[in-house]
Structures are given as structure tokens and as C-alpha cells.
Short mmCIF file of C-alpha atoms in Angstrom, two decimals:
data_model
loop_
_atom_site.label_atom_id
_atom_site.label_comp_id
_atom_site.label_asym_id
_atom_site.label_seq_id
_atom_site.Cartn_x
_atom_site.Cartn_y
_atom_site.Cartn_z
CA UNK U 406 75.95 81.92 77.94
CA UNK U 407 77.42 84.57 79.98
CA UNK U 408 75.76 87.47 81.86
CA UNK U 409 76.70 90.90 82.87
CA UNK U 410 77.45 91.88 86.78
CA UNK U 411 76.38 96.15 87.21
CA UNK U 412 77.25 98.06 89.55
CA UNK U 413 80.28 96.57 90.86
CA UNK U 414 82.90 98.24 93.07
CA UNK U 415 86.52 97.76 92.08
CA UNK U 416 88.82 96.60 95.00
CA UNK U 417 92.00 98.28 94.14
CA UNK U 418 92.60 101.82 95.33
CA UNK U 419 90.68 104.73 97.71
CA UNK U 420 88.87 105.57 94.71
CA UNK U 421 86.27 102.66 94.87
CA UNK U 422 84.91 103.20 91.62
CA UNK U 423 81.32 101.89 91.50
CA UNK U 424 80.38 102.12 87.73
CA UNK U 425 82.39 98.56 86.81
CA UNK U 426 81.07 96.38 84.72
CA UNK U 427 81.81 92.20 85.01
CA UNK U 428 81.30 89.79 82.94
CA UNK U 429 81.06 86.38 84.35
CA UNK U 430 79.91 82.44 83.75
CA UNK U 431 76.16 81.56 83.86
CA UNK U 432 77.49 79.51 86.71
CA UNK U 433 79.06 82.81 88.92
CA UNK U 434 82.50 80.64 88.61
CA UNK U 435 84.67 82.39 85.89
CA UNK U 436 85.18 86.15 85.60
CA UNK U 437 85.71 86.40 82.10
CA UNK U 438 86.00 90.28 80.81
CA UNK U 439 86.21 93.65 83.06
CA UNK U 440 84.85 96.63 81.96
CA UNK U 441 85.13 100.59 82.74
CA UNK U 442 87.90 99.77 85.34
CA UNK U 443 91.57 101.02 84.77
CA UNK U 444 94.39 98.57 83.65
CA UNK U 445 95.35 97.39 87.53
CA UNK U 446 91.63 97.39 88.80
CA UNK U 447 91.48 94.52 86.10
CA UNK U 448 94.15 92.85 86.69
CA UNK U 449 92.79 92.71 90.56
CA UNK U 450 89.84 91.04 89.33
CA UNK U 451 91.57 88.40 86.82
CA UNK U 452 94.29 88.31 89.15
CA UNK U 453 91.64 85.92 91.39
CA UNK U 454 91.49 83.65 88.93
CA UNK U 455 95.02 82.71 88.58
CA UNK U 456 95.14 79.00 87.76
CA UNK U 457 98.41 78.35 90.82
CA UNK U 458 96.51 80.28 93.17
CA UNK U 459 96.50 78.54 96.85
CA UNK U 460 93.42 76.96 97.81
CA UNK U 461 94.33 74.96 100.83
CA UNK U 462 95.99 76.66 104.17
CA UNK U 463 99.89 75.81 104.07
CA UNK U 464 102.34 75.12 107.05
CA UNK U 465 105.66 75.94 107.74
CA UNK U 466 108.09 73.45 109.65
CA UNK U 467 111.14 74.39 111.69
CA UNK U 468 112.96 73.01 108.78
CA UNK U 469 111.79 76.01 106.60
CA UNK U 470 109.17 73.03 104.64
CA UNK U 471 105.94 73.28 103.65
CA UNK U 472 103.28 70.97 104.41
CA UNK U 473 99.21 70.87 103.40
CA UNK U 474 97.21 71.28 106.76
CA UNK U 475 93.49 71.57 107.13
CA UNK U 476 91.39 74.59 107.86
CA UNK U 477 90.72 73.44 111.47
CA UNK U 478 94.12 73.14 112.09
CA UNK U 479 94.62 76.44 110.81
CA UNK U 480 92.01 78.10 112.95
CA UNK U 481 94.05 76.11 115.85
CA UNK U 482 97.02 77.30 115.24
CA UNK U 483 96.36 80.68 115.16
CA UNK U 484 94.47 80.29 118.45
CA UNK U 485 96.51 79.20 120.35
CA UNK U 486 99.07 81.80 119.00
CA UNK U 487 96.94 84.47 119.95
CA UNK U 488 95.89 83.03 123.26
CA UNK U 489 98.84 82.38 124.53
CA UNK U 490 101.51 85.53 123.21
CA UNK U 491 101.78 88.50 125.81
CA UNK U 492 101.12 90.85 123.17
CA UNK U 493 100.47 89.80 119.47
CA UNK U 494 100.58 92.19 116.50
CA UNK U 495 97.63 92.07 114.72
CA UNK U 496 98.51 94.13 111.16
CA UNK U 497 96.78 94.62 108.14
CA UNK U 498 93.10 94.92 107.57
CA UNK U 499 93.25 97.51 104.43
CA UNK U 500 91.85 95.12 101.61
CA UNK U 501 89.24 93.49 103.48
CA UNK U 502 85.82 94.26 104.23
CA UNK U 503 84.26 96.57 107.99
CA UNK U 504 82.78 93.73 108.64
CA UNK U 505 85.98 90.99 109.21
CA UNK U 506 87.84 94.18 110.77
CA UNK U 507 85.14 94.73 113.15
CA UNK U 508 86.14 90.97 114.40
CA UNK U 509 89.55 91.30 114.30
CA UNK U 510 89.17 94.42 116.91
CA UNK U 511 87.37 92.20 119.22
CA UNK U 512 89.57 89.43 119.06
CA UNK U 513 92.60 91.77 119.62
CA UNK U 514 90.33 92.79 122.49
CA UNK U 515 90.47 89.73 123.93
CA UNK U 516 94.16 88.94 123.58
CA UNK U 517 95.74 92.17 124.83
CA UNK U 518 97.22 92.70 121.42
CA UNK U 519 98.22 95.65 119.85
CA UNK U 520 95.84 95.98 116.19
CA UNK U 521 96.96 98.48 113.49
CA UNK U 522 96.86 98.76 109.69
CA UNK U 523 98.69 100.74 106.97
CA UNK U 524 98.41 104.25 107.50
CA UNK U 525 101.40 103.65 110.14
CA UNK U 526 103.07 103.35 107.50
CA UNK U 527 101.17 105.62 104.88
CA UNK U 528 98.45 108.04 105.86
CA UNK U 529 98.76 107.82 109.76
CA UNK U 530 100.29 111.46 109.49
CA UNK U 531 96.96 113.09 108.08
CA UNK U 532 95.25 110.97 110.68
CA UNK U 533 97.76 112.61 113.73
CA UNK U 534 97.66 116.04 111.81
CA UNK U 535 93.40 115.90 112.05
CA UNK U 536 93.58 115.56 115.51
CA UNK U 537 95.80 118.42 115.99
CA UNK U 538 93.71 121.11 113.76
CA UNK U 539 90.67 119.54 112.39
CA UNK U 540 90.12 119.01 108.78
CA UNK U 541 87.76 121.04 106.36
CA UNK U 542 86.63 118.66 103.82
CA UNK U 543 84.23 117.38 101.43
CA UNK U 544 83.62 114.27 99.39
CA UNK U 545 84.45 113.28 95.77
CA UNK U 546 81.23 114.05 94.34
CA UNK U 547 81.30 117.54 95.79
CA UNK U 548 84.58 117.83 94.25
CA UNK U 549 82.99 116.47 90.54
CA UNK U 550 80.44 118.71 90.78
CA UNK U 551 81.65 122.36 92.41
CA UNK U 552 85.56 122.07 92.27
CA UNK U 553 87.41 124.65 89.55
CA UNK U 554 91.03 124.47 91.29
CA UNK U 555 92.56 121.09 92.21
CA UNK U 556 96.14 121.07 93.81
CA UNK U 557 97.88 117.64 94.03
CA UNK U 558 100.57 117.74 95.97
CA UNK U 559 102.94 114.99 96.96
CA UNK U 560 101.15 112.29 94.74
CA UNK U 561 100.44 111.34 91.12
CA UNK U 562 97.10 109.79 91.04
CA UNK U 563 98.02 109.21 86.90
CA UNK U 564 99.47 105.59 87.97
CA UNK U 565 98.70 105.58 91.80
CA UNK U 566 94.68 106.07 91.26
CA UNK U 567 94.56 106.21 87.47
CA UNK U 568 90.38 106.60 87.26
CA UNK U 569 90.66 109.72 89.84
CA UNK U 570 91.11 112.29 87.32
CA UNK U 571 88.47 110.98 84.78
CA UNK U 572 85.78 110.48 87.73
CA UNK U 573 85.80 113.12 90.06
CA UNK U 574 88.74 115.82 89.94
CA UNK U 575 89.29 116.75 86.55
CA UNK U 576 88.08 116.07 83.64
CA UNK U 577 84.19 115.04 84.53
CA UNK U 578 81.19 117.47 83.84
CA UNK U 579 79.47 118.38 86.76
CA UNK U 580 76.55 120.16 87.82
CA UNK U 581 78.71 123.43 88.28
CA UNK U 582 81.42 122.46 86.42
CA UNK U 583 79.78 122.14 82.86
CA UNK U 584 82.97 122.46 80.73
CA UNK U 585 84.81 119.61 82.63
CA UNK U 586 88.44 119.92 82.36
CA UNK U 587 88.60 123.26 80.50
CA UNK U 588 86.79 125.25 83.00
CA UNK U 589 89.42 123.65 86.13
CA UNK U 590 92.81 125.02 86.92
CA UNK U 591 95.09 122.33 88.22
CA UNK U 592 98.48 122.52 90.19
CA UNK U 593 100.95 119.96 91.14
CA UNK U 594 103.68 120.34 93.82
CA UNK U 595 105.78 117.49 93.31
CA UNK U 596 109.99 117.24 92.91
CA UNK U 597 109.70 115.34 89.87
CA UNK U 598 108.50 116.03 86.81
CA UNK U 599 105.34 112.88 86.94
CA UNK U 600 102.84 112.48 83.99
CA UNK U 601 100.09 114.32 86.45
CA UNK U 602 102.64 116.98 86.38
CA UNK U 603 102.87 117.41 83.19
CA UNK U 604 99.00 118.02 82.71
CA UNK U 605 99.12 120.56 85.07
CA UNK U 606 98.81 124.29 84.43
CA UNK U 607 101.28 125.49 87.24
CA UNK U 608 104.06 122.53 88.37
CA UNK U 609 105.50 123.52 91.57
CA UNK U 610 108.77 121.74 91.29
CA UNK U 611 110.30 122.15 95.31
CA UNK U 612 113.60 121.03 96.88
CA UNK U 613 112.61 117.40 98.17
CA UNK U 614 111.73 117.62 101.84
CA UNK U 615 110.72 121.22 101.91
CA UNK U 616 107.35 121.11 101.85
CA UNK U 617 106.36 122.66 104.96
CA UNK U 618 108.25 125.67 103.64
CA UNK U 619 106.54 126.34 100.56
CA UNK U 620 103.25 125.60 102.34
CA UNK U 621 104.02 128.25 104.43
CA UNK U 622 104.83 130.42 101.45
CA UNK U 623 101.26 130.08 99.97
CA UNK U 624 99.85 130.91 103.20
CA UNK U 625 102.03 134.06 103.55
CA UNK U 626 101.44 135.05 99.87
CA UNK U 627 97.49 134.52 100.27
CA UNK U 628 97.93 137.37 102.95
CA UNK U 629 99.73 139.94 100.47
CA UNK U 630 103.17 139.72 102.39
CA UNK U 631 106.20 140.15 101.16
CA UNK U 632 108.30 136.73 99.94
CA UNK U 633 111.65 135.93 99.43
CA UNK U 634 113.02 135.65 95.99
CA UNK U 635 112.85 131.46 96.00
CA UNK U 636 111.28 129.44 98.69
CA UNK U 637 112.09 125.85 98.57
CA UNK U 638 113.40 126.15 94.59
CA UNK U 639 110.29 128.11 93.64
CA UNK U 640 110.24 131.69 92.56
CA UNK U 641 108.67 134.04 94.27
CA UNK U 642 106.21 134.89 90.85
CA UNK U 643 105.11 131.37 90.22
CA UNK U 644 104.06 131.15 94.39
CA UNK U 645 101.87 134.97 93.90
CA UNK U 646 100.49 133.06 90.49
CA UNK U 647 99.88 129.55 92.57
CA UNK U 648 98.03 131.73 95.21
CA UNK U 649 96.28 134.03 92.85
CA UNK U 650 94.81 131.14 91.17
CA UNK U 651 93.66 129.30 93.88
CA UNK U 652 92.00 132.67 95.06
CA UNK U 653 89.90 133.38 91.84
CA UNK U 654 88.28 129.73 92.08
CA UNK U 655 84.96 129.41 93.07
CA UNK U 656 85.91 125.63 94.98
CA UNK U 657 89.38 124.78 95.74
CA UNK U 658 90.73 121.34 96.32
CA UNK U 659 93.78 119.64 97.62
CA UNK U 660 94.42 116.71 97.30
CA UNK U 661 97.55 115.28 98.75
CA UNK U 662 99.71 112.17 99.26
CA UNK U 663 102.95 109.95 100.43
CA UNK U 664 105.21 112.65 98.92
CA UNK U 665 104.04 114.99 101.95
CA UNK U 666 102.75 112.20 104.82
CA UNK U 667 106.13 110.54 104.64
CA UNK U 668 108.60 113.60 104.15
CA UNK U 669 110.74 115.55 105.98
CA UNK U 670 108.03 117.12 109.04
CA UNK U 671 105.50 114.71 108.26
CA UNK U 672 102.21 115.16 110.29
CA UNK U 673 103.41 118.77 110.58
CA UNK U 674 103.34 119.23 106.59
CA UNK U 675 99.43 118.21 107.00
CA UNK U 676 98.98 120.60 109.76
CA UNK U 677 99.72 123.41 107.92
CA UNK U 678 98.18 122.09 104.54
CA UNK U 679 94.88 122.06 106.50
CA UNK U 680 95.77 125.72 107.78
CA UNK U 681 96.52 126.59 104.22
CA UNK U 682 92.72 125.21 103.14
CA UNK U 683 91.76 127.43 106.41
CA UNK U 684 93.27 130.51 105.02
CA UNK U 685 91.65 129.94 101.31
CA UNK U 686 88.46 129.80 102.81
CA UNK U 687 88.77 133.35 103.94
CA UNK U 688 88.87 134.37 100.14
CA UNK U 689 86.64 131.37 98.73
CA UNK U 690 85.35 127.82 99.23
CA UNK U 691 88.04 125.25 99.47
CA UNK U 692 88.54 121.78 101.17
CA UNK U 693 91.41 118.67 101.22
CA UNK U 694 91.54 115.30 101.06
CA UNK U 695 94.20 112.40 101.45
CA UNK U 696 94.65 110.25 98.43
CA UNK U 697 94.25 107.23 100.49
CA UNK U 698 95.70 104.31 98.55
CA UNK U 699 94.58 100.85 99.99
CA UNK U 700 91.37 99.47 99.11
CA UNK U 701 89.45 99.84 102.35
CA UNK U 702 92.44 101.33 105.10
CA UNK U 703 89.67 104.49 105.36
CA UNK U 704 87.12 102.02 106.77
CA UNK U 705 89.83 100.31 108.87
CA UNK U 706 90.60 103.41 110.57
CA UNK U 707 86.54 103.83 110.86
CA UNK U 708 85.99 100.28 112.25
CA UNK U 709 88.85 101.23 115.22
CA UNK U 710 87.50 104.48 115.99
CA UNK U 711 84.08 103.52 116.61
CA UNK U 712 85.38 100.29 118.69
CA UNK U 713 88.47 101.92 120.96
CA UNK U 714 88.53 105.51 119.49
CA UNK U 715 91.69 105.79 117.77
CA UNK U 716 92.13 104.76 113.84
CA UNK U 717 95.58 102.73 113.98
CA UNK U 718 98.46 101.55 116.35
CA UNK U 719 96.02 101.02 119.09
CA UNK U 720 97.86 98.76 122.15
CA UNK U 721 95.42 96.97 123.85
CA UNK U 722 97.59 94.84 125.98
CA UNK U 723 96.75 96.56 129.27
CA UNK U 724 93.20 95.77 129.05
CA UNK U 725 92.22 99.05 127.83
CA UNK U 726 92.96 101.12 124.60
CA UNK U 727 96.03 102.99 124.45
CA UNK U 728 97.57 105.20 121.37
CA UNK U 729 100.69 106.54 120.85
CA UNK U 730 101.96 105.98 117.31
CA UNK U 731 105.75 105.68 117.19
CA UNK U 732 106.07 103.97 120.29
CA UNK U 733 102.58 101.31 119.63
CA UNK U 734 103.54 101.94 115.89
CA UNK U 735 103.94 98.51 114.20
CA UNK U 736 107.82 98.58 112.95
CA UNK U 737 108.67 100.44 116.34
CA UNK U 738 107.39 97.32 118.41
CA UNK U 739 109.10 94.78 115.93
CA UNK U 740 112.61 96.73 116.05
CA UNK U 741 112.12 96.87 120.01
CA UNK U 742 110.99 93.37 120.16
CA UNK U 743 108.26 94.21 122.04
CA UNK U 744 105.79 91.59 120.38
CA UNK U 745 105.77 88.03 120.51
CA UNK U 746 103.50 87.00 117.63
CA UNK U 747 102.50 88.14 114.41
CA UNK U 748 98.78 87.72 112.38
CA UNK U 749 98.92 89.50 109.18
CA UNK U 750 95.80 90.08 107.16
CA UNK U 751 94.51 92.53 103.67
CA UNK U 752 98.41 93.86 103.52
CA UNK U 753 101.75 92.64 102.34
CA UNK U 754 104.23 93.71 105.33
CA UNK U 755 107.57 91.74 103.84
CA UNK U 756 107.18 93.92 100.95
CA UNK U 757 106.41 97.61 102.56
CA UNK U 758 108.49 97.38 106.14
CA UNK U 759 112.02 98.06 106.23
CA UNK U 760 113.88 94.53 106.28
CA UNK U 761 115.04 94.42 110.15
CA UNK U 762 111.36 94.64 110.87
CA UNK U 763 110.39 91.79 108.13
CA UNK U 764 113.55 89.78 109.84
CA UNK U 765 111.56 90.13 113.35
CA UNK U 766 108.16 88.52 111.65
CA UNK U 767 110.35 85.97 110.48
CA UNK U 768 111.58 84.87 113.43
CA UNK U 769 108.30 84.81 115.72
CA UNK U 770 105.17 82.87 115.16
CA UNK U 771 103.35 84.15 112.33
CA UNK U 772 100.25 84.24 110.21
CA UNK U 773 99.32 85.68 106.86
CA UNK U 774 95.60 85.60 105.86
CA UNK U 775 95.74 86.21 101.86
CA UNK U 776 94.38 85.06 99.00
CA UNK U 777 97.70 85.40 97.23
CA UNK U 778 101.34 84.41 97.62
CA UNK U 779 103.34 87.53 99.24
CA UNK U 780 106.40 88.31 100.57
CA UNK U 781 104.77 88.06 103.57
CA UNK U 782 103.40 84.67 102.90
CA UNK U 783 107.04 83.52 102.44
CA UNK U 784 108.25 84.50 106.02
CA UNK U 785 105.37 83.37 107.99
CA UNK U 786 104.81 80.42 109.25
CA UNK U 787 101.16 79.91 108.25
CA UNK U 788 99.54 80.99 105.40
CA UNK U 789 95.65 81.06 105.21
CA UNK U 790 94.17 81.34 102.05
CA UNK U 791 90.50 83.22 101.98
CA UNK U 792 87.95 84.13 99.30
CA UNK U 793 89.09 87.94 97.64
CA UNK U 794 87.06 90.60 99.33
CA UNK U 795 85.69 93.09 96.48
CA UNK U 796 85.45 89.72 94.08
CA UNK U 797 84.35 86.28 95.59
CA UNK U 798 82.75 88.18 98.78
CA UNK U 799 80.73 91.36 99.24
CA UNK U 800 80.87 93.91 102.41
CA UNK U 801 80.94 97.46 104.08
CA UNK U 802 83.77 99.68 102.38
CA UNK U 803 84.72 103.63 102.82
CA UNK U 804 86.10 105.30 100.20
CA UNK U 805 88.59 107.46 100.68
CA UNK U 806 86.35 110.68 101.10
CA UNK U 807 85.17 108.75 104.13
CA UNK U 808 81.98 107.69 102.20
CA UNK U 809 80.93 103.84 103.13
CA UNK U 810 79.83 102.26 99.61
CA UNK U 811 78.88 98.38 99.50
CA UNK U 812 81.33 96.02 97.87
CA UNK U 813 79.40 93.46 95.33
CA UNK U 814 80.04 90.26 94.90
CA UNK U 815 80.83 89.04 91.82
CA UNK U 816 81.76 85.19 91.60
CA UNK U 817 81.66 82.16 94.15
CA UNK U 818 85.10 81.46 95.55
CA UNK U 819 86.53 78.32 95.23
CA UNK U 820 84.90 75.67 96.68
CA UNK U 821 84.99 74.92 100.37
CA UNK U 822 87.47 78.49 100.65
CA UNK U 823 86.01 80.79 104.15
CA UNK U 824 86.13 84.59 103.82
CA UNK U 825 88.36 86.47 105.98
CA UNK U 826 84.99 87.23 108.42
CA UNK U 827 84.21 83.39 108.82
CA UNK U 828 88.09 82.81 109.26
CA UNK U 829 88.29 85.59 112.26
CA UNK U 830 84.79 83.90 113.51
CA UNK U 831 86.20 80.37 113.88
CA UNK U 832 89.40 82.01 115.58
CA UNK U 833 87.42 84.30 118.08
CA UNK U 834 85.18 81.33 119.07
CA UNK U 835 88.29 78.88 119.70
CA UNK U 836 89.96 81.65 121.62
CA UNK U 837 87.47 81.93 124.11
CA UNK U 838 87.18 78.16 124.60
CA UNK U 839 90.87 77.94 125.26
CA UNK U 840 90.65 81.32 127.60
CA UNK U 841 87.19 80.49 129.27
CA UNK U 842 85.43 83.04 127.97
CA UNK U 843 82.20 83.00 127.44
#
């Protein structure tokens, strides 16, 4: 017999749907059908029960072989790596749980190492661009239930967050949005021509890199003022329409991603697309959002700021907090050389960092904390195998509206396999012991 798991939170994107369905084994051993979650959501969950996946922690020799050691000699290894480097790089922490990042913080802490996740590389922009201007914004199920004009603008949440649309921005019924889709306008600012593009009403084409420009343009047509006749490859008409629309709605969103937060201007794009929601809410109701893509890199960046007040690249290896991303930024201390060891965990590095960085982790000693084989896995030279947060272990996650929801669990991890939390436990309690702390 088989039974049905409600409820469940899927472990893929920002989104964190909640309505999944699982069906699994009388036993809780075998996941054996997915339901209501899109095609790579699935594939996350029966991606855990790959038949070759690692089970035991693996070792790397000088030689470049692996070897089979046990998980004591694991939690020793990484120890005394931590203990004794002048300033580690702890990186990662987007696809686990609050509670195994709320560890990690304390044993970077301890170490005087500098802790940071994937918005350095992603959304740390937004984050930088916040603390500049603020942020007016709201969460998804004010956005299902009020929103009649959604902007997306430098992402394509069709592939990157496939259930977004059907859930919360488009095409679901709220309580003031009746008619679903049919009573929402939607615009996309994006160079190329992306399948959420082409369900849009207005597509906003630009020159790639010129975002700031149009941004400005909208801000300057919202006000009536004159425009040249293109700005950024738009004409001036289709910028008055774009702005005219967004007036007439009752609840204006926008929603924005990588295509912005890693273009030309960066955190300055986000400054002004928050000064553009400012502007709209002289003439209506309106609000934005990053599409934040990693499972749980919201609650990452919540876990840091309640423990040392900053959400990423914070250098702890002065004994107190310090933040200054693009000099305590991750690739900026690898390039420099700056770190002397590297622990890895809930991200994949060797396949997101530019290759001089991934040539640094290489070299140094390493450790990757994943339940799969990565490109990261490959250059380390430990890899730690732990139970799939969002499947074999529950937890504390934010969605990316900054909304904490509780992960399920679902099945039992392989037998005698630690979570990431009673990994980072083992590891905290052996550092102290080595540095006499008690």
C-alpha cells in the first residue's frame, strides 16, 4: 500500500509552493509519484532517489584519488580545517534549512571566517539597493489577490519559476481579482523575445544593459514630461502606453530578476526600480519584489541579519562583523587569495563562479556538503553527503516574499545519513574542543 503526503513544500525555487502532493511507501522509504509540482520541482524530489547517489563521505588524496572515509573522520577533517585556516570561506547555505544556517553563522563566528551565500552572486544587488532607498513591498498572496498590473522585468519566471504565474501573479482568481488572468495587464522588459514575453500585453524589448535608462524613462513619463523619440530601443509611444497602463491599475507589481541585478549599473538599476514603485504610488497602489531563485537564499540572508546584521559577504575574521561586498565578496577573496580554506554547503560554486575562482577552491583545502555529485564535489577535497533538505528532512524556510513557511518532510533518508544541522553540530562541538572553547 502506499499513502499520500499533503501539504508539502517543494524545494526548488523562491516560489515554495506549499500545495504538493507526495506519494510515498507505507514504509516513508520510496517517493514514488509527485503531484501539483512543475516538471523540475519533480525531478528535485525523484532526483533523491537516484539509485548511484553517494551515501558514504568520500576523500580526496594528493594523488587526485578517492577513498571511502567515515563520518567521524569527516567531521575531523573539516575541524581541523576550520580551526586552524586564518580565514575560511564558508559559502553556500541557499538549499538548506534556517535552522543548519543558523549553525553555520556561529561556527564561522568562532573561526574568524568570512560566511556568505548566493545573492553575491545573484540577488546581493537588490539586497545593497534596499539599504540605499528602502523597499515598498508586499507578499505573494497580496499580489494573488489585489494585483491587476504585473511588470517582469529582467527575468522569465516561464522556465526560471514555472508555477509563479499559475499561483500568484497571473492567472489565479483572487479575492479582488475575480477574472484571473483576463482582468491583469502584464508587461515584460526583457532583450529577448522569452516565452513570458510572448504572453505579455506590452514587451519592452531594450538595448541590453540599458536598463537604468528606460527606468528612468517610465519615471519621467509617469510625470507628463517630455521624452525623447527612443530611449534604450523603445519608442517613445510604447513607454507613455507602459506608463499609462501601470497608472490605470488598481495594484501594480514588479517583479524583477538577474537580467537587471547582474547588468550594466547593477544595484543602481534596483535603486531606481524601487523609486519607480515610489513614483506609481503617487497615482495608485504598487509594490516590487525580487524573483529570488534558490530554494531558501531569502532565509539565508534572514538567518545573517538577525545573527551579525548584514544578509551576505559578512567577514568575521577580526572578531567582529564586517560588510563590504566586493571587497568580502566571495570570488573577490578567491581571485585575491585572501582565504585559506573553503566549506561549501546548499550551492554548486564550480558550476556558477567564473573558472579562476573555481581554480582557487581547487587548490586550497576544501569541503562540499551535498547530497549530490557537483562540480563542486569534483574539486574539493571532501565531499559530505547529507539527507536532502525539503525531502528526507523538514525545517524553517522564507519564501521569496520574505514569508517563513515550514518545509515537510517527506521520506527517511538513507540509513545512518546526518542532515546538514547534525553535520554543522558535530563540527561546531569538535571545533571548540580543539580551540578550548567551552
Amino acid at each position: 500500500m502506499a499513502k499520500i503526503v499533503t501539504d508539502v513544500v517543494c524545494p526548488f525555487c523562491g516560489t515554495l509552493c506549499d500545495d504538493l502532493e507526495v506519494k510515498v511507501t507505507d514504509d516513508d522509504k520510496q517517493i514514488l509519484e509527485v503531484y501539483n509540482a512543475c516538471v523540475i520541482g519533480t525531478e528535485k524530489f525523484l532526483h533523491s532517489q537516484a539509485k548511484d547517489r553517494l551515501k558514504v563521505p568520500m576523500k580526496q588524496d594528493e594523488e587526485g584519488n578517492w577513498s571511502e572515509v567515515s563520518i567521524n573522520e569527516a567531521v575531523e577533517y573539516t575541524a581541523q580545517m576550520l580551526a586552524k585556516a586564518k580565514k575560511p570561506l564558508m559559502y553556500g547555505w541557499s538549499s538548506t534549512n534556517c535552522e543548519a544556517q543558523s549553525i553555520g553563522g556561529e561556527i564561522a563566528e568562532l573561526c574568524g571566517a568570512v560566511v556568505d551565500n548566493t545573492a553575491t552572486v545573484c540577488h546581493g544587488t537588490t539586497l545593497i539597493a534596499v539599504q540605499d532607498v528602502g523597499v515598498p513591498s508586499c507578499t505573494l498572496g497580496e499580489v494573488k489577490n489585489r494585483a491587476d498590473r504585473i511588470i517582469f522585468w529582467g527575468c522569465n519566471p516561464a522556465h526560471a519559476h514555472p508555477r509563479h504565474m499559475s499561483r500568484y501573479s497571473i492567472f489565479p482568481r483572487g479575492f479582488f481579482t475575480g477574472k484571473g488572468h483576463k482582468a491583469r495587464k502584464m508587461i515584460v522588459v526583457d532583450p529577448r523575445t522569452t516565452d513570458t514575453a510572448k504572453m505579455a500585453d506590452i514587451h519592452m524589448q531594450l538595448e541590453q544593459g540599458r536598463d537604468y535608462e528606460l527606468l528612468s524613462a517610465l519615471r519621467v513619463a509617469l510625470r507628463g514630461a517630455p521624452l525623447p523619440e527612443k530611449v534604450a530601443g523603445i519608442p517613445r509611444e510604447t513607454i507613455i502606453d507602459a506608463a499609462e497602463t501601470l497608472k490605470s491599475g488598481r495594484f501594480v507589481v514588479i517583479f524583477f530578476g538577474m537580467g537587471v541585478t547582474q547588468s550594466l549599473s547593477k544595484n543602481h538599476n534596483i535603486d531606481i526600480a524601487i523609486m519607480l514603485t515610489k513614483d506609481l504610488n503617487e497615482h495608485t497602489k504598487a509594490a516590487i519584489m525580487p524573483m529570488r531563485g534558490h530554494y531558501n537564499v531569502t532565509g539565508s540572508g534572514e538567518v545573517l541579519g538577525w545573527q551579525f546584521g548584514y544578509p551576505f559577504s559578512v567577514d568575521l575574521s577580526r572578531g567582529f562583523a564586517r560588510y563590504n561586498p566586493g571587497d568580502s565578496s566571495s570570488n573577490d577573496l578567491l581571485r585575491r587569495d585572501e582565504v585559506d580554506a573553503v566549506f561549501v554547503l546548499g550551492s554548486d560554486p564550480g558550476a556558477h563562479f567564473p573558472i579562476s575562482s573555481v581554480k582557487k577552491i581547487a587548490n586550497l583545502p576544501s569541503v562540499c556538503v551535498d547530497p549530490h555529485y557537483t562540480p563542486t564535489t569534483a574539486v574539493c577535497k571532501l565531499h559530505m553527503p547529507v539527507a536532502f533538505v525539503g525531502v528526507e528532512v523538514g525545517g524553517c524556510t522564507y519564501r521569496m516574499d520574505a514569508v517563513p513557511i515550514h518545509a515537510r518532510k517527506v521520506v527517511d533518508a538513507p540509513e545512518g545519513m546526518l542532515t546538514d544541522e547534525e553535520f554543522l553540530k558535530m563540527v561546531l562541538k569538535r571545533i571548540k574542543e580543539i580551540k578550548g572553547v567551552a
